[in-house]
Amino acid sequence: MNKPKAEKQNREPDTDVVNKNINLEIKLLLEAIYQKYGYDFRNYGQAHIKRRVLHRLSGSNLKNISELIHEVIYNDSFIKLILEDLSITVTEMFRDPTFYKRLREEIIPLLKTYPYLKIWHAGCSTGQEVYSMAIILKEEKLFERTQIYATDFNQLALKKAREGIYPIDKIKEYTRNYQRAGGKNAFSDYYTAKYESVILDSSLKKNIVFAEHNLVTDNVFAEVNLVICRNVLIYFNKELQERVLSLFEQSLMPGGYLCLGSKESLRFSSAYKHFQEIDDKEKIYKKNFYLR
Amino acid sequence: MEYSAIVIGASAGGLNALKTILTGLDAEFSIPLLVTQHISAHSDNYMTVHLNSLCKMTVKEADEKEKIEKGKAYFAPPNFHMLVEEDYSISLSVEDKVNYARPSIDIMFETAAFAYGNRLIGIILTGANNDGAKGLKTIKEHGGLTIVQDPTTAEVDTMPRSAIDLFRPHYVLKLESIAELLNEINRKNKYRDPRIH
C-alpha cells in the first residue's frame, strides 16, 4: 500500500512550488496594473483573477506571467485585453425578473412619495439593467422626476451602455424577462430592430448620466434614494466589500434603499447595522432614519 | 495522505446519480463535497432541499465567501459559477457560460485543483456534453485522485466518455462503487492507493 509514496512526494513540491510562483507573479501583475494604470484588482477574489490571467496566458505566446507583466508595462494596448479579462460585463435586461417585480410593486410606490428622485446604478456594465430601471420608472410615471447615475470603471462597457444597442438574438430572453418582471406594455414599444441589432428608444436615455466611477478607488459623489449594485460585490474580497458597502451607506439618504445581487448579502458587514432587511431573497435593504 | 475535498460534476441524469452517491455515504462521512450540477437558470432550490432531506450530511446551495466545512455538501447555485478560493472558501461568478453551461464544471474543477492540489478528489458523472473533462485532467495533473462514472452505467454517457477520451482517470466505476470508495477513503485518514501513478 505504501509503495508509490516516494514518487508522489517527489511530485508534491513541484506543483506546490509552481502554484506559489504563479500566485507571486499574479500579485506582482496586479501591483503593476495598479501602479501604472490605477485600476486596482488587488482585493478581488483570487480564484477568478488567477483563472482569467492563466487563460490569457495560454491564449498568448508568452512563457509565463512575468512576461505578461512586461507586456502590461511596455505595451499600452495589451492592458486593454487584461482589463477585459478581469472585468465581468455579463448582464441582461430585467436580469432576475422576480427582483424587478418586487422593486416595482413594493419599493417604487414608496419612492413615488418623493418630489425628486436620485438613483445610483453602480457597476452598470453595458447598461441593460439601467434601461430596465428606466422602463419601469417610465411605466410607473416616475421617470420624468428621476435622475439616474449609471457608473462603471470599464470604459468600453460604458460606451456600449451609452449607445443602448444590443444584439437582436438576446431580445427573446429580454422580452420574457420583461413580462415576468410585471411589464405593462409590449416590450417592442421600447426598441427598434435594425439588421442584427435592437436600438433602445432614445427617450429612455433622457434622465440617465453614464459616468466613469471606480468602486475600488473612488468616493461618494452624490446623495441618492436608491443604490443598485448587483453581482459586482461577488468579485471582491471581504475587505473590499466592506469598503464598497460603507460607500453605499454614505451615499444613501436616510430611508433610502440598497439592492444587491441575489447571492450577495449585507448581513455580515459592518454597514448592516444601518439597514433593515426588506426582502431577504431579492436582497433589498432600507437605510434607517437613525442609528439603532 | 489525507483528502480535504471532493468535487463532483454532473449534468443530464445527475439528480438520480447524486442521490445514489450521497445517500450511500456513511453517517460519519466528513470530507466536504462541492457539486456542480447543470441546471436551468431559473430553477429554485428544490434539488438541494430534496437531497438535504435524504442525506445524513448537510446539503446546501453555496453562498459567496462561504467557508468550506467538513460534513457538508455545497451545490453551485443556478446561473452562477462556483469557484474555490485558496483559503478554502467559495466564490461565485456570473461570467460567460463555459461549455454552454453556468454553472460550469470545468471552472469549479480548475479552481479546486489550484486550491487543494493533491488533496482533492474529482468525480465526473452522467451528462450530455463535455464540460468537466478538461478540469478533471487538471485535477490529475495537480496530483489529485480522479474518478469517472462507468459510461455503460450512466444515464447519459457523453460526459464520462469525454473525460475518458481526454485522459486516463484513476478509476472508472459504477455509482455504488464510487460511494464505497469514498467511504473507504473517508475511513482511512491516511489513505494511499497503489494505483496512483
Tab-separated table of C-alpha atoms in Angstrom:
chain	number	residue	atom	x	y	z
A	1	MET	CA	0.000	0.000	0.000
A	2	ASN	CA	2.839	2.393	0.757
A	3	LYS	CA	4.921	1.718	-2.294
A	4	PRO	CA	4.353	4.780	-4.507
A	5	LYS	CA	4.739	7.221	-1.647
A	6	ALA	CA	8.203	8.345	-2.672
A	7	GLU	CA	7.131	9.082	-6.190
A	8	LYS	CA	4.148	11.073	-5.068
A	9	GLN	CA	6.149	13.041	-2.560
A	10	ASN	CA	8.592	13.975	-5.260
A	11	ARG	CA	5.775	15.457	-7.271
A	12	GLU	CA	4.037	17.313	-4.495
A	13	PRO	CA	6.603	20.078	-4.025
A	14	ASP	CA	6.707	20.652	-7.788
A	15	THR	CA	3.064	21.588	-8.254
A	16	ASP	CA	3.203	23.357	-4.935
A	17	VAL	CA	6.184	25.469	-5.926
A	18	VAL	CA	4.698	26.151	-9.349
A	19	ASN	CA	1.468	27.287	-7.732
A	20	LYS	CA	3.274	29.520	-5.260
A	21	ASN	CA	5.280	31.090	-8.073
A	22	ILE	CA	2.108	31.722	-10.053
A	23	ASN	CA	0.485	33.365	-7.049
A	24	LEU	CA	3.535	35.575	-6.553
A	25	GLU	CA	3.564	36.578	-10.218
A	26	ILE	CA	-0.142	37.427	-10.092
A	27	LYS	CA	0.450	39.639	-7.083
A	28	LEU	CA	3.168	41.486	-8.985
A	29	LEU	CA	0.969	41.730	-12.072
A	30	LEU	CA	-1.898	43.311	-10.118
A	31	GLU	CA	0.556	45.692	-8.456
A	32	ALA	CA	1.942	46.668	-11.877
A	33	ILE	CA	-1.548	47.282	-13.274
A	34	TYR	CA	-2.413	49.415	-10.261
A	35	GLN	CA	0.840	51.409	-10.219
A	36	LYS	CA	0.840	52.077	-13.935
A	37	TYR	CA	-2.843	52.433	-14.813
A	38	GLY	CA	-4.655	52.999	-11.497
A	39	TYR	CA	-7.001	50.030	-11.871
A	40	ASP	CA	-6.967	48.209	-8.564
A	41	PHE	CA	-7.689	44.478	-8.703
A	42	ARG	CA	-5.560	43.685	-5.669
A	43	ASN	CA	-8.586	42.989	-3.487
A	44	TYR	CA	-10.560	40.980	-5.982
A	45	GLY	CA	-11.335	37.327	-5.298
A	46	GLN	CA	-8.169	35.449	-6.161
A	47	ALA	CA	-9.626	32.376	-7.885
A	48	HIS	CA	-11.382	34.483	-10.503
A	49	ILE	CA	-8.307	36.625	-11.238
A	50	LYS	CA	-6.000	33.622	-11.473
A	51	ARG	CA	-8.301	31.770	-13.835
A	52	ARG	CA	-8.636	34.740	-16.173
A	53	VAL	CA	-4.920	35.554	-16.151
A	54	LEU	CA	-3.939	31.945	-16.868
A	55	HIS	CA	-6.414	31.815	-19.735
A	56	ARG	CA	-4.972	34.997	-21.225
A	57	LEU	CA	-1.512	33.446	-20.842
A	58	SER	CA	-2.452	30.158	-22.506
A	59	GLY	CA	-4.003	32.046	-25.425
A	60	SER	CA	-0.817	34.050	-25.962
A	61	ASN	CA	2.689	33.015	-26.938
A	62	LEU	CA	4.128	34.290	-23.674
A	63	LYS	CA	6.014	31.805	-21.487
A	64	ASN	CA	4.831	32.905	-18.056
A	65	ILE	CA	3.048	35.627	-16.129
A	66	SER	CA	6.312	37.513	-15.632
A	67	GLU	CA	6.458	38.004	-19.414
A	68	LEU	CA	2.859	39.118	-19.258
A	69	ILE	CA	3.832	41.762	-16.696
A	70	HIS	CA	6.438	43.003	-19.159
A	71	GLU	CA	3.726	43.370	-21.813
A	72	VAL	CA	1.462	45.210	-19.389
A	73	ILE	CA	4.218	47.719	-18.588
A	74	TYR	CA	5.618	48.295	-22.066
A	75	ASN	CA	2.638	47.659	-24.344
A	76	ASP	CA	-0.223	50.099	-23.817
A	77	SER	CA	-2.643	48.157	-25.997
A	78	PHE	CA	-2.100	44.950	-24.037
A	79	ILE	CA	-3.590	46.409	-20.878
A	80	LYS	CA	-6.949	46.716	-22.656
A	81	LEU	CA	-7.039	42.950	-23.142
A	82	ILE	CA	-6.210	42.338	-19.500
A	83	LEU	CA	-8.889	44.775	-18.329
A	84	GLU	CA	-11.426	42.976	-20.491
A	85	ASP	CA	-10.293	39.669	-18.989
A	86	LEU	CA	-10.588	40.832	-15.422
A	87	SER	CA	-13.870	42.711	-15.606
A	88	ILE	CA	-17.145	40.854	-15.985
A	89	THR	CA	-19.607	42.522	-18.314
A	90	VAL	CA	-22.227	39.776	-18.431
A	91	THR	CA	-25.682	41.221	-17.831
A	92	GLU	CA	-29.161	41.218	-19.343
A	93	MET	CA	-32.339	43.286	-19.300
A	94	PHE	CA	-34.501	42.590	-16.268
A	95	ARG	CA	-31.951	40.089	-15.019
A	96	ASP	CA	-33.700	38.174	-12.207
A	97	PRO	CA	-37.261	39.244	-13.135
A	98	THR	CA	-38.566	38.490	-9.633
A	99	PHE	CA	-36.300	41.222	-8.282
A	100	TYR	CA	-37.652	43.810	-10.710
A	101	LYS	CA	-41.214	42.725	-9.982
A	102	ARG	CA	-40.650	43.178	-6.286
A	103	LEU	CA	-38.958	46.534	-6.857
A	104	ARG	CA	-41.899	47.723	-8.953
A	105	GLU	CA	-44.554	46.507	-6.559
A	106	GLU	CA	-43.027	47.283	-3.175
A	107	ILE	CA	-40.345	49.953	-3.493
A	108	ILE	CA	-41.475	52.178	-6.359
A	109	PRO	CA	-44.796	53.119	-4.641
A	110	LEU	CA	-42.767	54.377	-1.659
A	111	LEU	CA	-40.323	56.283	-3.874
A	112	LYS	CA	-43.293	57.986	-5.538
A	113	THR	CA	-43.799	59.997	-2.371
A	114	TYR	CA	-40.607	61.957	-3.088
A	115	PRO	CA	-40.842	65.038	-5.321
A	116	TYR	CA	-37.500	64.274	-6.946
A	117	LEU	CA	-35.553	61.024	-7.094
A	118	LYS	CA	-31.923	60.117	-7.491
A	119	ILE	CA	-30.747	56.596	-8.307
A	120	TRP	CA	-27.184	55.305	-8.464
A	121	HIS	CA	-26.627	52.200	-10.513
A	122	ALA	CA	-23.107	51.151	-9.536
A	123	GLY	CA	-21.230	48.740	-11.804
A	124	CYS	CA	-23.748	49.147	-14.618
A	125	SER	CA	-21.559	47.375	-17.189
A	126	THR	CA	-23.142	47.565	-20.668
A	127	GLY	CA	-26.286	49.205	-19.330
A	128	GLN	CA	-29.064	46.666	-19.795
A	129	GLU	CA	-30.204	46.827	-16.178
A	130	VAL	CA	-30.123	50.636	-16.188
A	131	TYR	CA	-32.517	50.732	-19.123
A	132	SER	CA	-34.668	48.108	-17.391
A	133	MET	CA	-34.980	50.532	-14.483
A	134	ALA	CA	-35.769	53.410	-16.845
A	135	ILE	CA	-38.593	51.366	-18.393
A	136	ILE	CA	-40.102	50.592	-15.002
A	137	LEU	CA	-39.871	54.247	-13.935
A	138	LYS	CA	-41.496	55.304	-17.191
A	139	GLU	CA	-44.370	52.877	-16.768
A	140	GLU	CA	-44.806	53.988	-13.164
A	141	LYS	CA	-44.813	57.645	-14.293
A	142	LEU	CA	-41.737	58.431	-12.230
A	143	PHE	CA	-39.055	58.763	-14.875
A	144	GLU	CA	-39.628	62.476	-15.507
A	145	ARG	CA	-38.603	63.336	-11.961
A	146	THR	CA	-35.733	60.910	-11.637
A	147	GLN	CA	-32.010	61.297	-12.189
A	148	ILE	CA	-30.118	58.041	-12.729
A	149	TYR	CA	-26.341	57.947	-12.321
A	150	ALA	CA	-25.035	54.833	-14.042
A	151	THR	CA	-21.370	54.181	-13.353
A	152	ASP	CA	-18.687	51.646	-14.177
A	153	PHE	CA	-14.892	51.620	-14.282
A	154	ASN	CA	-14.845	49.850	-17.638
A	155	GLN	CA	-14.848	52.494	-20.386
A	156	LEU	CA	-15.624	50.057	-23.164
A	157	ALA	CA	-18.664	48.768	-21.295
A	158	LEU	CA	-19.785	52.355	-20.582
A	159	LYS	CA	-19.541	53.189	-24.271
A	160	LYS	CA	-21.857	50.306	-25.087
A	161	ALA	CA	-24.173	51.386	-22.300
A	162	ARG	CA	-24.403	54.907	-23.721
A	163	GLU	CA	-25.210	53.550	-27.158
A	164	GLY	CA	-28.011	51.289	-25.925
A	165	ILE	CA	-27.653	48.969	-28.897
A	166	TYR	CA	-27.809	45.239	-28.214
A	167	PRO	CA	-27.641	42.054	-30.306
A	168	ILE	CA	-31.034	41.048	-31.638
A	169	ASP	CA	-30.639	37.411	-30.612
A	170	LYS	CA	-30.997	38.455	-26.954
A	171	ILE	CA	-34.372	40.087	-27.423
A	172	LYS	CA	-36.415	36.946	-26.897
A	173	GLU	CA	-34.868	36.463	-23.474
A	174	TYR	CA	-35.207	40.171	-22.619
A	175	THR	CA	-38.887	40.113	-23.626
A	176	ARG	CA	-39.570	37.072	-21.468
A	177	ASN	CA	-37.779	38.705	-18.526
A	178	TYR	CA	-39.734	41.953	-19.046
A	179	GLN	CA	-43.027	40.097	-18.949
A	180	ARG	CA	-42.054	38.071	-15.886
A	181	ALA	CA	-40.968	41.297	-14.190
A	182	GLY	CA	-44.516	42.637	-14.487
A	183	GLY	CA	-44.051	44.772	-17.635
A	184	LYS	CA	-47.187	46.693	-18.572
A	185	ASN	CA	-46.723	47.227	-22.304
A	186	ALA	CA	-45.369	45.319	-25.275
A	187	PHE	CA	-41.595	45.149	-24.873
A	188	SER	CA	-41.249	46.003	-28.565
A	189	ASP	CA	-42.503	49.508	-27.699
A	190	TYR	CA	-39.031	50.208	-26.321
A	191	TYR	CA	-36.776	49.317	-29.242
A	192	THR	CA	-36.312	49.425	-32.990
A	193	ALA	CA	-34.846	46.411	-34.727
A	194	LYS	CA	-32.185	47.149	-37.305
A	195	TYR	CA	-30.191	44.428	-39.052
A	196	GLU	CA	-28.680	42.282	-36.308
A	197	SER	CA	-29.322	44.785	-33.521
A	198	VAL	CA	-32.006	46.423	-31.468
A	199	ILE	CA	-31.705	50.113	-30.710
A	200	LEU	CA	-33.347	51.172	-27.482
A	201	ASP	CA	-35.760	54.098	-27.572
A	202	SER	CA	-33.668	57.248	-27.053
A	203	SER	CA	-36.253	58.716	-24.673
A	204	LEU	CA	-35.062	56.099	-22.148
A	205	LYS	CA	-31.666	57.796	-22.037
A	206	LYS	CA	-33.080	61.191	-21.174
A	207	ASN	CA	-32.523	61.135	-17.432
A	208	ILE	CA	-29.537	58.816	-17.315
A	209	VAL	CA	-25.984	60.056	-16.850
A	210	PHE	CA	-23.368	57.430	-17.670
A	211	ALA	CA	-20.088	58.173	-15.942
A	212	GLU	CA	-16.781	56.571	-15.053
A	213	HIS	CA	-16.527	55.666	-11.381
A	214	ASN	CA	-14.368	53.017	-9.786
A	215	LEU	CA	-15.864	51.464	-6.651
A	216	VAL	CA	-12.410	50.377	-5.501
A	217	THR	CA	-10.674	53.744	-5.626
A	218	ASP	CA	-13.319	56.494	-5.976
A	219	ASN	CA	-15.579	58.030	-3.353
A	220	VAL	CA	-19.099	59.303	-2.662
A	221	PHE	CA	-20.282	61.708	-5.376
A	222	ALA	CA	-23.992	62.187	-4.639
A	223	GLU	CA	-26.704	61.556	-2.096
A	224	VAL	CA	-29.287	59.237	-3.579
A	225	ASN	CA	-32.592	57.488	-2.753
A	226	LEU	CA	-31.691	54.153	-4.271
A	227	VAL	CA	-28.441	52.305	-4.892
A	228	ILE	CA	-28.438	49.309	-7.203
A	229	CYS	CA	-25.298	47.209	-7.367
A	230	ARG	CA	-25.932	43.651	-8.428
A	231	ASN	CA	-23.389	40.880	-8.961
A	232	VAL	CA	-20.415	43.176	-8.510
A	233	LEU	CA	-19.530	42.508	-4.872
A	234	ILE	CA	-19.142	38.773	-5.516
A	235	TYR	CA	-15.813	39.539	-7.226
A	236	PHE	CA	-14.417	41.443	-4.241
A	237	ASN	CA	-12.758	40.077	-1.150
A	238	LYS	CA	-14.291	40.770	2.286
A	239	GLU	CA	-12.167	43.850	2.891
A	240	LEU	CA	-13.160	45.485	-0.380
A	241	GLN	CA	-16.805	44.505	0.113
A	242	GLU	CA	-16.679	46.368	3.427
A	243	ARG	CA	-15.337	49.486	1.753
A	244	VAL	CA	-17.923	49.451	-1.006
A	245	LEU	CA	-20.878	48.740	1.284
A	246	SER	CA	-19.825	51.607	3.509
A	247	LEU	CA	-19.594	53.806	0.390
A	248	PHE	CA	-23.177	52.866	-0.450
A	249	GLU	CA	-24.311	53.542	3.086
A	250	GLN	CA	-22.773	57.028	2.955
A	251	SER	CA	-24.326	57.697	-0.450
A	252	LEU	CA	-27.854	56.840	0.667
A	253	MET	CA	-30.271	59.288	2.211
A	254	PRO	CA	-31.911	58.098	5.428
A	255	GLY	CA	-34.791	55.866	4.359
A	256	GLY	CA	-33.079	55.095	1.031
A	257	TYR	CA	-32.872	51.632	-0.488
A	258	LEU	CA	-29.968	49.362	-1.347
A	259	CYS	CA	-30.396	46.490	-3.817
A	260	LEU	CA	-27.743	43.781	-4.156
A	261	GLY	CA	-27.437	40.643	-6.282
A	262	SER	CA	-29.359	37.511	-5.306
A	263	LYS	CA	-26.266	35.869	-3.810
A	264	GLU	CA	-24.859	38.966	-2.136
A	265	SER	CA	-25.658	39.959	1.403
A	266	LEU	CA	-25.263	42.877	3.743
A	267	ARG	CA	-25.716	40.671	6.757
A	268	PHE	CA	-22.080	40.009	7.673
A	269	SER	CA	-20.817	43.534	7.024
A	270	SER	CA	-20.441	46.390	9.476
A	271	ALA	CA	-22.846	48.500	7.366
A	272	TYR	CA	-25.632	46.079	8.293
A	273	LYS	CA	-26.494	47.976	11.475
A	274	HIS	CA	-27.567	50.972	9.396
A	275	PHE	CA	-30.146	48.976	7.464
A	276	GLN	CA	-33.231	46.852	7.828
A	277	GLU	CA	-33.932	43.911	5.591
A	278	ILE	CA	-36.925	44.469	3.316
A	279	ASP	CA	-36.619	41.316	1.224
A	280	ASP	CA	-34.144	38.618	2.172
A	281	LYS	CA	-34.478	36.705	-1.095
A	282	GLU	CA	-34.267	39.639	-3.505
A	283	LYS	CA	-31.662	41.357	-1.291
A	284	ILE	CA	-33.427	44.689	-0.801
A	285	TYR	CA	-32.402	46.767	2.225
A	286	LYS	CA	-33.650	50.059	3.639
A	287	LYS	CA	-31.334	52.516	5.357
A	288	ASN	CA	-32.513	53.501	8.828
A	289	PHE	CA	-33.543	57.066	9.598
A	290	TYR	CA	-31.369	56.997	12.678
A	291	LEU	CA	-28.797	54.679	14.263
A	292	ARG	CA	-30.470	51.880	16.165
B	1	MET	CA	-2.292	11.211	2.517
B	2	GLU	CA	-5.469	12.947	3.516
B	3	TYR	CA	-8.081	14.166	1.081
B	4	SER	CA	-9.543	17.539	2.018
B	5	ALA	CA	-12.339	17.913	-0.522
B	6	ILE	CA	-14.336	16.129	-3.208
B	7	VAL	CA	-15.598	17.920	-6.311
B	8	ILE	CA	-18.383	16.352	-8.367
B	9	GLY	CA	-19.670	17.391	-11.785
B	10	ALA	CA	-22.955	16.155	-13.231
B	11	SER	CA	-25.376	17.122	-15.969
B	12	ALA	CA	-28.333	15.274	-17.551
B	13	GLY	CA	-29.382	12.455	-15.207
B	14	GLY	CA	-27.340	13.967	-12.409
B	15	LEU	CA	-30.025	14.190	-9.742
B	16	ASN	CA	-30.501	10.413	-9.571
B	17	ALA	CA	-26.783	9.762	-9.759
B	18	LEU	CA	-26.059	12.258	-6.983
B	19	LYS	CA	-28.828	10.764	-4.900
B	20	THR	CA	-27.243	7.317	-5.179
B	21	ILE	CA	-23.809	8.568	-4.164
B	22	LEU	CA	-24.847	10.976	-1.426
B	23	THR	CA	-27.270	8.582	0.257
B	24	GLY	CA	-24.603	5.877	0.011
B	25	LEU	CA	-22.144	7.794	2.173
B	26	ASP	CA	-21.550	6.802	5.819
B	27	ALA	CA	-23.198	8.794	8.594
B	28	GLU	CA	-19.778	9.947	9.765
B	29	PHE	CA	-18.631	10.979	6.299
B	30	SER	CA	-16.694	14.192	6.817
B	31	ILE	CA	-14.842	15.180	3.637
B	32	PRO	CA	-16.644	18.243	2.220
B	33	LEU	CA	-18.328	17.856	-1.160
B	34	LEU	CA	-18.590	20.557	-3.816
B	35	VAL	CA	-21.107	19.799	-6.524
B	36	THR	CA	-21.746	21.470	-9.851
B	37	GLN	CA	-24.901	20.111	-11.427
B	38	HIS	CA	-26.032	21.723	-14.685
B	39	ILE	CA	-29.400	23.252	-14.005
B	40	SER	CA	-31.764	25.791	-15.581
B	41	ALA	CA	-31.000	29.418	-14.716
B	42	HIS	CA	-34.478	29.924	-13.324
B	43	SER	CA	-34.785	26.828	-11.163
B	44	ASP	CA	-35.424	27.158	-7.447
B	45	ASN	CA	-33.568	25.350	-4.665
B	46	TYR	CA	-35.678	22.184	-4.975
B	47	MET	CA	-32.691	19.927	-5.610
B	48	THR	CA	-30.670	20.882	-2.536
B	49	VAL	CA	-33.751	20.861	-0.289
B	50	HIS	CA	-34.683	17.416	-1.595
B	51	LEU	CA	-31.192	15.961	-1.230
B	52	ASN	CA	-30.781	17.514	2.194
B	53	SER	CA	-33.917	15.708	3.365
B	54	LEU	CA	-32.481	12.381	2.140
B	55	CYS	CA	-28.866	12.655	3.257
B	56	LYS	CA	-27.078	12.463	6.554
B	57	MET	CA	-24.751	15.278	5.645
B	58	THR	CA	-25.932	18.870	5.270
B	59	VAL	CA	-26.713	19.642	1.635
B	60	LYS	CA	-26.997	23.318	0.727
B	61	GLU	CA	-26.726	25.855	-2.040
B	62	ALA	CA	-23.358	27.613	-1.727
B	63	ASP	CA	-23.199	31.208	-0.529
B	64	GLU	CA	-20.491	33.533	-1.738
B	65	LYS	CA	-17.392	33.710	0.554
B	66	GLU	CA	-18.731	30.723	2.490
B	67	LYS	CA	-16.026	28.739	4.308
B	68	ILE	CA	-15.892	25.109	3.203
B	69	GLU	CA	-16.631	22.943	6.240
B	70	LYS	CA	-16.387	19.230	6.980
B	71	GLY	CA	-19.524	17.151	6.670
B	72	LYS	CA	-21.253	19.477	4.240
B	73	ALA	CA	-22.158	19.306	0.560
B	74	TYR	CA	-22.242	22.612	-1.344
B	75	PHE	CA	-24.102	22.972	-4.634
B	76	ALA	CA	-23.431	25.690	-7.215
B	77	PRO	CA	-26.495	27.987	-7.334
B	78	PRO	CA	-28.427	28.171	-10.624
B	79	ASN	CA	-26.921	30.718	-13.050
B	80	PHE	CA	-23.687	31.142	-11.034
B	81	HIS	CA	-20.288	29.533	-11.494
B	82	MET	CA	-18.844	28.169	-8.260
B	83	LEU	CA	-15.115	28.754	-7.696
B	84	VAL	CA	-12.869	27.505	-4.901
B	85	GLU	CA	-10.508	30.005	-3.281
B	86	GLU	CA	-7.108	29.008	-1.944
B	87	ASP	CA	-8.236	29.892	1.589
B	88	TYR	CA	-10.872	27.120	1.159
B	89	SER	CA	-13.851	29.385	0.747
B	90	ILE	CA	-16.352	29.591	-2.092
B	91	SER	CA	-16.631	32.354	-4.686
B	92	LEU	CA	-19.473	32.805	-7.146
B	93	SER	CA	-19.311	34.359	-10.594
B	94	VAL	CA	-21.775	35.362	-13.305
B	95	GLU	CA	-19.188	35.475	-16.083
B	96	ASP	CA	-19.938	33.983	-19.502
B	97	LYS	CA	-21.035	30.400	-19.855
B	98	VAL	CA	-18.235	27.871	-20.240
B	99	ASN	CA	-19.033	24.813	-22.384
B	100	TYR	CA	-22.542	26.318	-22.754
B	101	ALA	CA	-23.009	25.983	-19.007
B	102	ARG	CA	-23.358	28.278	-15.997
B	103	PRO	CA	-22.526	26.789	-13.542
B	104	SER	CA	-19.611	25.149	-15.345
B	105	ILE	CA	-17.891	22.044	-14.003
B	106	ASP	CA	-14.532	22.965	-15.567
B	107	ILE	CA	-14.370	26.256	-13.640
B	108	MET	CA	-15.014	24.524	-10.318
B	109	PHE	CA	-12.558	21.664	-11.045
B	110	GLU	CA	-9.825	24.001	-12.224
B	111	THR	CA	-10.004	26.377	-9.237
B	112	ALA	CA	-10.357	23.465	-6.781
B	113	ALA	CA	-7.217	21.859	-8.258
B	114	PHE	CA	-5.280	25.068	-7.531
B	115	ALA	CA	-6.671	25.296	-4.010
B	116	TYR	CA	-6.330	21.662	-2.904
B	117	GLY	CA	-3.612	20.229	-5.163
B	118	ASN	CA	-3.139	16.530	-4.448
B	119	ARG	CA	-5.620	16.541	-1.562
B	120	LEU	CA	-8.536	16.683	-3.986
B	121	ILE	CA	-10.831	14.019	-5.412
B	122	GLY	CA	-12.629	14.844	-8.684
B	123	ILE	CA	-15.627	12.909	-9.997
B	124	ILE	CA	-17.459	13.132	-13.337
B	125	LEU	CA	-20.946	11.660	-13.561
B	126	THR	CA	-23.654	11.316	-16.194
B	127	GLY	CA	-24.224	14.124	-18.710
B	128	ALA	CA	-24.837	15.071	-22.330
B	129	ASN	CA	-21.876	17.364	-23.031
B	130	ASN	CA	-18.133	17.532	-22.411
B	131	ASP	CA	-17.965	20.010	-19.512
B	132	GLY	CA	-15.627	18.807	-16.753
B	133	ALA	CA	-13.271	16.645	-18.837
B	134	LYS	CA	-10.586	19.328	-19.068
B	135	GLY	CA	-10.975	20.262	-15.409
B	136	LEU	CA	-10.709	16.665	-14.264
B	137	LYS	CA	-7.484	16.326	-16.240
B	138	THR	CA	-6.196	19.437	-14.442
B	139	ILE	CA	-7.025	17.780	-11.103
B	140	LYS	CA	-4.945	14.756	-12.095
B	141	GLU	CA	-2.072	16.984	-13.191
B	142	HIS	CA	-2.095	18.546	-9.725
B	143	GLY	CA	-1.824	15.106	-8.138
B	144	GLY	CA	-5.489	14.698	-7.216
B	145	LEU	CA	-7.499	11.487	-7.461
B	146	THR	CA	-9.822	11.251	-10.478
B	147	ILE	CA	-12.948	9.128	-10.799
B	148	VAL	CA	-15.311	8.793	-13.755
B	149	GLN	CA	-18.690	7.085	-13.688
B	150	ASP	CA	-18.574	3.935	-15.840
B	151	PRO	CA	-20.182	5.207	-19.084
B	152	THR	CA	-22.041	1.917	-19.568
B	153	THR	CA	-23.879	2.594	-16.299
B	154	ALA	CA	-24.532	6.308	-16.910
B	155	GLU	CA	-27.972	7.648	-17.812
B	156	VAL	CA	-26.240	9.740	-20.486
B	157	ASP	CA	-22.706	8.608	-21.312
B	158	THR	CA	-21.314	11.620	-23.234
B	159	MET	CA	-19.757	13.390	-20.267
B	160	PRO	CA	-17.971	10.366	-18.745
B	161	ARG	CA	-16.817	9.296	-22.225
B	162	SER	CA	-15.421	12.777	-22.994
B	163	ALA	CA	-13.312	12.572	-19.838
B	164	ILE	CA	-12.030	9.066	-20.617
B	165	ASP	CA	-11.267	10.082	-24.201
B	166	LEU	CA	-9.200	13.037	-22.986
B	167	PHE	CA	-7.024	11.275	-20.390
B	168	ARG	CA	-6.786	8.211	-18.202
B	169	PRO	CA	-8.611	8.705	-14.901
B	170	HIS	CA	-7.591	6.633	-11.850
B	171	TYR	CA	-10.957	4.938	-11.561
B	172	VAL	CA	-13.919	4.180	-13.815
B	173	LEU	CA	-16.702	2.927	-11.553
B	174	LYS	CA	-20.427	2.488	-11.235
B	175	LEU	CA	-22.209	4.791	-8.771
B	176	GLU	CA	-22.444	2.308	-5.885
B	177	SER	CA	-18.717	1.615	-6.119
B	178	ILE	CA	-17.940	5.320	-6.134
B	179	ALA	CA	-19.822	5.696	-2.831
B	180	GLU	CA	-17.987	2.648	-1.412
B	181	LEU	CA	-14.616	4.028	-2.484
B	182	LEU	CA	-15.364	7.419	-0.936
B	183	ASN	CA	-16.414	5.739	2.313
B	184	GLU	CA	-13.210	3.748	2.340
B	185	ILE	CA	-11.140	6.897	1.753
B	186	ASN	CA	-13.011	8.702	4.486
B	187	ARG	CA	-12.412	5.855	6.948
B	188	LYS	CA	-8.682	5.688	6.365
B	189	ASN	CA	-7.332	9.001	7.398
B	190	LYS	CA	-4.067	8.398	5.705
B	191	TYR	CA	-5.288	6.660	2.625
B	192	ARG	CA	-2.920	5.538	-0.089
B	193	ASP	CA	-3.942	3.893	-3.297
B	194	PRO	CA	-1.442	1.655	-5.113
B	195	ARG	CA	-2.881	2.507	-8.485
B	196	ILE	CA	-1.966	6.201	-8.278
B	197	HIS	CA	0.972	6.915	-10.530
